[in-house]
Amino acid sequence: LWTMPTPASARCTVTYVWCSWLAVVVTDEFTRWLLINVCFTAYAVATTEQVAHCFMAYCYEDAAESAALLAIQVVVCGCYGSLTLMAVFGIISWQDEQMIITFFDVLAKILISAYVTSSRRTRSCVQLLGTRLVAANIAEDVRRMVRHAGVPIFSV
């Protein structure tokens, strides 16, 4: 598990979320800034990994949707980071930060799942259309062979 890329990103994300919450609720300034640095270092590592996966996925034609979803995830996590900094600097309260993050997290997950569902449905429709066109071409080829056959054909 320690060498797999997904658990490494998940560990960085857990570290990022945990340190960002601690940075908001601690009272000592040195500890707060230390936690903020750990938080954004973990975020930078997780983001770098996701951007690398995004570029690798974009190289393959079928994985362009995966690359777009990874890019959206990086942007969403960046918004979470800016909300965390707003709470740390006292622009918004930590309760408001948690409420906004919770709301937008649910909204982002709903929108991403709608995108995934619609893209899968589109892909299925395109495959069905391709299958239908192939079947129509085969039927036309059989009709043409029967019409131009040099011998009598009693049944097909």
mmCIF file of C-alpha atoms in Angstrom:
data_model
loop_
_atom_site.group_PDB
_atom_site.id
_atom_site.type_symbol
_atom_site.label_atom_id
_atom_site.label_comp_id
_atom_site.label_asym_id
_atom_site.label_seq_id
_atom_site.Cartn_x
_atom_site.Cartn_y
_atom_site.Cartn_z
ATOM 1 C CA LEU A 1 0.000 0.000 0.000
ATOM 2 C CA TRP A 2 2.861 2.424 0.636
ATOM 3 C CA THR A 3 4.056 2.268 -2.975
ATOM 4 C CA MET A 4 0.659 2.548 -4.676
ATOM 5 C CA PRO A 5 -0.062 6.021 -6.144
ATOM 6 C CA THR A 6 -3.691 6.279 -5.046
ATOM 7 C CA PRO A 7 -3.081 5.648 -1.328
ATOM 8 C CA ALA A 8 -0.200 8.165 -1.415
ATOM 9 C CA SER A 9 -2.549 10.809 -2.794
ATOM 10 C CA ALA A 10 -5.201 9.798 -0.269
ATOM 11 C CA ARG A 11 -2.690 10.106 2.580
ATOM 12 C CA CYS A 12 -1.702 13.575 1.354
ATOM 13 C CA THR A 13 -5.355 14.572 1.145
ATOM 14 C CA VAL A 14 -6.075 13.326 4.671
ATOM 15 C CA THR A 15 -2.999 15.178 5.932
ATOM 16 C CA TYR A 16 -4.111 18.311 4.091
ATOM 17 C CA VAL A 17 -7.637 18.236 5.500
ATOM 18 C CA TRP A 18 -6.539 17.380 9.038
ATOM 19 C CA CYS A 19 -3.796 20.039 9.167
ATOM 20 C CA SER A 20 -6.050 22.701 7.655
ATOM 21 C CA TRP A 21 -8.676 22.095 10.320
ATOM 22 C CA LEU A 22 -6.057 22.119 13.086
ATOM 23 C CA ALA A 23 -4.564 25.343 11.713
ATOM 24 C CA VAL A 24 -7.937 27.008 12.035
ATOM 25 C CA VAL A 25 -8.653 25.910 15.615
ATOM 26 C CA VAL A 26 -5.217 26.219 17.307
ATOM 27 C CA THR A 27 -4.378 29.425 19.153
ATOM 28 C CA ASP A 28 -0.559 29.395 18.963
ATOM 29 C CA GLU A 29 0.670 31.382 15.940
ATOM 30 C CA PHE A 30 3.844 29.316 15.384
ATOM 31 C CA THR A 31 1.878 26.060 15.433
ATOM 32 C CA ARG A 32 -0.719 27.576 13.126
ATOM 33 C CA TRP A 33 1.856 28.563 10.501
ATOM 34 C CA LEU A 34 3.637 25.220 10.826
ATOM 35 C CA LEU A 35 0.333 23.432 10.214
ATOM 36 C CA ILE A 36 -0.460 25.713 7.264
ATOM 37 C CA ASN A 37 2.919 24.871 5.716
ATOM 38 C CA VAL A 38 2.383 21.134 6.254
ATOM 39 C CA CYS A 39 -1.148 21.480 4.900
ATOM 40 C CA PHE A 40 -0.167 23.179 1.667
ATOM 41 C CA THR A 41 2.907 20.988 1.184
ATOM 42 C CA ALA A 42 0.640 17.930 1.314
ATOM 43 C CA TYR A 43 -1.768 19.705 -1.033
ATOM 44 C CA ALA A 44 1.078 20.505 -3.447
ATOM 45 C CA VAL A 45 2.209 16.861 -3.469
ATOM 46 C CA ALA A 46 -1.328 15.548 -4.064
ATOM 47 C CA THR A 47 -1.980 18.187 -6.733
ATOM 48 C CA THR A 48 1.296 17.496 -8.524
ATOM 49 C CA GLU A 49 0.453 13.811 -8.616
ATOM 50 C CA GLN A 50 -3.037 14.498 -9.965
ATOM 51 C CA VAL A 51 -1.720 16.896 -12.612
ATOM 52 C CA ALA A 52 0.813 14.245 -13.693
ATOM 53 C CA HIS A 53 -1.994 11.687 -13.952
ATOM 54 C CA CYS A 54 -4.023 14.281 -15.869
ATOM 55 C CA PHE A 55 -1.278 14.725 -18.469
ATOM 56 C CA MET A 56 -0.783 10.947 -18.745
ATOM 57 C CA ALA A 57 -4.523 10.403 -19.198
ATOM 58 C CA TYR A 58 -4.743 13.194 -21.774
ATOM 59 C CA CYS A 59 -2.174 11.389 -23.951
ATOM 60 C CA TYR A 60 -4.711 8.618 -24.552
ATOM 61 C CA GLU A 61 -7.766 9.502 -26.638
ATOM 62 C CA ASP A 62 -10.210 7.453 -24.563
ATOM 63 C CA ALA A 63 -8.985 8.956 -21.300
ATOM 64 C CA ALA A 64 -9.606 12.625 -22.119
ATOM 65 C CA GLU A 65 -12.687 12.591 -19.885
ATOM 66 C CA SER A 66 -10.619 11.227 -17.006
ATOM 67 C CA ALA A 67 -8.108 14.010 -17.548
ATOM 68 C CA ALA A 68 -10.894 16.599 -17.423
ATOM 69 C CA LEU A 69 -12.252 15.106 -14.195
ATOM 70 C CA LEU A 70 -8.785 15.171 -12.614
ATOM 71 C CA ALA A 71 -8.367 18.807 -13.648
ATOM 72 C CA ILE A 72 -11.744 19.664 -12.115
ATOM 73 C CA GLN A 73 -10.719 17.903 -8.909
ATOM 74 C CA VAL A 74 -7.513 19.954 -8.713
ATOM 75 C CA VAL A 75 -9.493 23.189 -9.147
ATOM 76 C CA VAL A 76 -12.041 22.152 -6.500
ATOM 77 C CA CYS A 77 -9.268 21.324 -4.024
ATOM 78 C CA GLY A 78 -7.648 24.678 -4.783
ATOM 79 C CA CYS A 79 -10.913 26.394 -3.860
ATOM 80 C CA TYR A 80 -10.913 24.470 -0.583
ATOM 81 C CA GLY A 81 -7.391 25.723 0.091
ATOM 82 C CA SER A 82 -8.384 29.327 -0.516
ATOM 83 C CA LEU A 83 -11.348 28.915 1.844
ATOM 84 C CA THR A 84 -9.000 27.497 4.467
ATOM 85 C CA LEU A 85 -6.685 30.489 4.117
ATOM 86 C CA MET A 86 -9.648 32.827 4.434
ATOM 87 C CA ALA A 87 -10.563 31.127 7.709
ATOM 88 C CA VAL A 88 -6.966 31.217 8.958
ATOM 89 C CA PHE A 89 -6.669 34.949 8.263
ATOM 90 C CA GLY A 90 -10.021 35.616 9.926
ATOM 91 C CA ILE A 91 -11.856 36.742 6.804
ATOM 92 C CA ILE A 92 -14.519 34.115 7.487
ATOM 93 C CA SER A 93 -15.136 32.035 10.606
ATOM 94 C CA TRP A 94 -14.050 28.408 10.704
ATOM 95 C CA GLN A 95 -17.694 27.407 11.064
ATOM 96 C CA ASP A 96 -18.534 29.250 7.848
ATOM 97 C CA GLU A 97 -15.522 27.657 6.168
ATOM 98 C CA GLN A 98 -16.685 24.163 7.123
ATOM 99 C CA MET A 99 -20.253 24.927 6.040
ATOM 100 C CA ILE A 100 -19.141 26.300 2.659
ATOM 101 C CA ILE A 101 -16.747 23.408 2.053
ATOM 102 C CA THR A 102 -19.431 20.877 2.985
ATOM 103 C CA PHE A 103 -21.981 22.499 0.658
ATOM 104 C CA PHE A 104 -19.589 22.850 -2.272
ATOM 105 C CA ASP A 105 -18.185 19.356 -1.752
ATOM 106 C CA VAL A 106 -21.656 17.859 -2.101
ATOM 107 C CA LEU A 107 -22.387 20.116 -5.084
ATOM 108 C CA ALA A 108 -19.097 19.184 -6.776
ATOM 109 C CA LYS A 109 -19.743 15.479 -6.264
ATOM 110 C CA ILE A 110 -23.254 15.757 -7.695
ATOM 111 C CA LEU A 111 -22.025 17.688 -10.740
ATOM 112 C CA ILE A 112 -19.119 15.309 -11.340
ATOM 113 C CA SER A 113 -21.391 12.268 -11.055
ATOM 114 C CA ALA A 114 -23.848 13.887 -13.491
ATOM 115 C CA TYR A 115 -20.959 14.498 -15.904
ATOM 116 C CA VAL A 116 -19.749 10.903 -15.582
ATOM 117 C CA THR A 117 -23.269 9.551 -16.080
ATOM 118 C CA SER A 118 -23.924 11.692 -19.149
ATOM 119 C CA SER A 119 -20.546 10.896 -20.704
ATOM 120 C CA ARG A 120 -21.083 7.160 -20.194
ATOM 121 C CA ARG A 121 -24.535 7.438 -21.717
ATOM 122 C CA THR A 122 -23.143 9.376 -24.676
ATOM 123 C CA ARG A 123 -20.438 6.767 -25.152
ATOM 124 C CA SER A 124 -23.043 3.977 -25.052
ATOM 125 C CA CYS A 125 -25.195 5.769 -27.642
ATOM 126 C CA VAL A 126 -22.190 6.281 -29.923
ATOM 127 C CA GLN A 127 -21.269 2.591 -29.623
ATOM 128 C CA LEU A 128 -24.872 1.583 -30.341
ATOM 129 C CA LEU A 129 -24.952 3.842 -33.404
ATOM 130 C CA GLY A 130 -21.663 2.356 -34.617
ATOM 131 C CA THR A 131 -23.014 -1.165 -34.169
ATOM 132 C CA ARG A 132 -26.188 -0.233 -36.050
ATOM 133 C CA LEU A 133 -24.177 1.226 -38.949
ATOM 134 C CA VAL A 134 -22.007 -1.898 -39.151
ATOM 135 C CA ALA A 135 -25.121 -4.116 -39.176
ATOM 136 C CA ALA A 136 -26.699 -1.968 -41.915
ATOM 137 C CA ASN A 137 -23.505 -2.183 -44.004
ATOM 138 C CA ILE A 138 -23.377 -5.967 -43.586
ATOM 139 C CA ALA A 139 -27.044 -6.279 -44.611
ATOM 140 C CA GLU A 140 -26.422 -4.110 -47.687
ATOM 141 C CA ASP A 141 -23.366 -6.205 -48.614
ATOM 142 C CA VAL A 142 -25.426 -9.414 -48.357
ATOM 143 C CA ARG A 143 -28.205 -7.891 -50.525
ATOM 144 C CA ARG A 144 -25.672 -6.790 -53.133
ATOM 145 C CA MET A 145 -24.024 -10.239 -53.161
ATOM 146 C CA VAL A 146 -27.427 -11.918 -53.615
ATOM 147 C CA ARG A 147 -28.379 -9.551 -56.469
ATOM 148 C CA HIS A 148 -25.097 -9.973 -58.314
ATOM 149 C CA ALA A 149 -24.585 -13.663 -57.660
ATOM 150 C CA GLY A 150 -23.761 -15.727 -60.761
ATOM 151 C CA VAL A 151 -25.651 -18.759 -59.462
ATOM 152 C CA PRO A 152 -29.241 -19.174 -58.299
ATOM 153 C CA ILE A 153 -29.721 -18.622 -54.550
ATOM 154 C CA PHE A 154 -32.820 -20.173 -53.038
ATOM 155 C CA SER A 155 -32.437 -18.931 -49.440
ATOM 156 C CA VAL A 156 -30.120 -16.824 -47.328
#
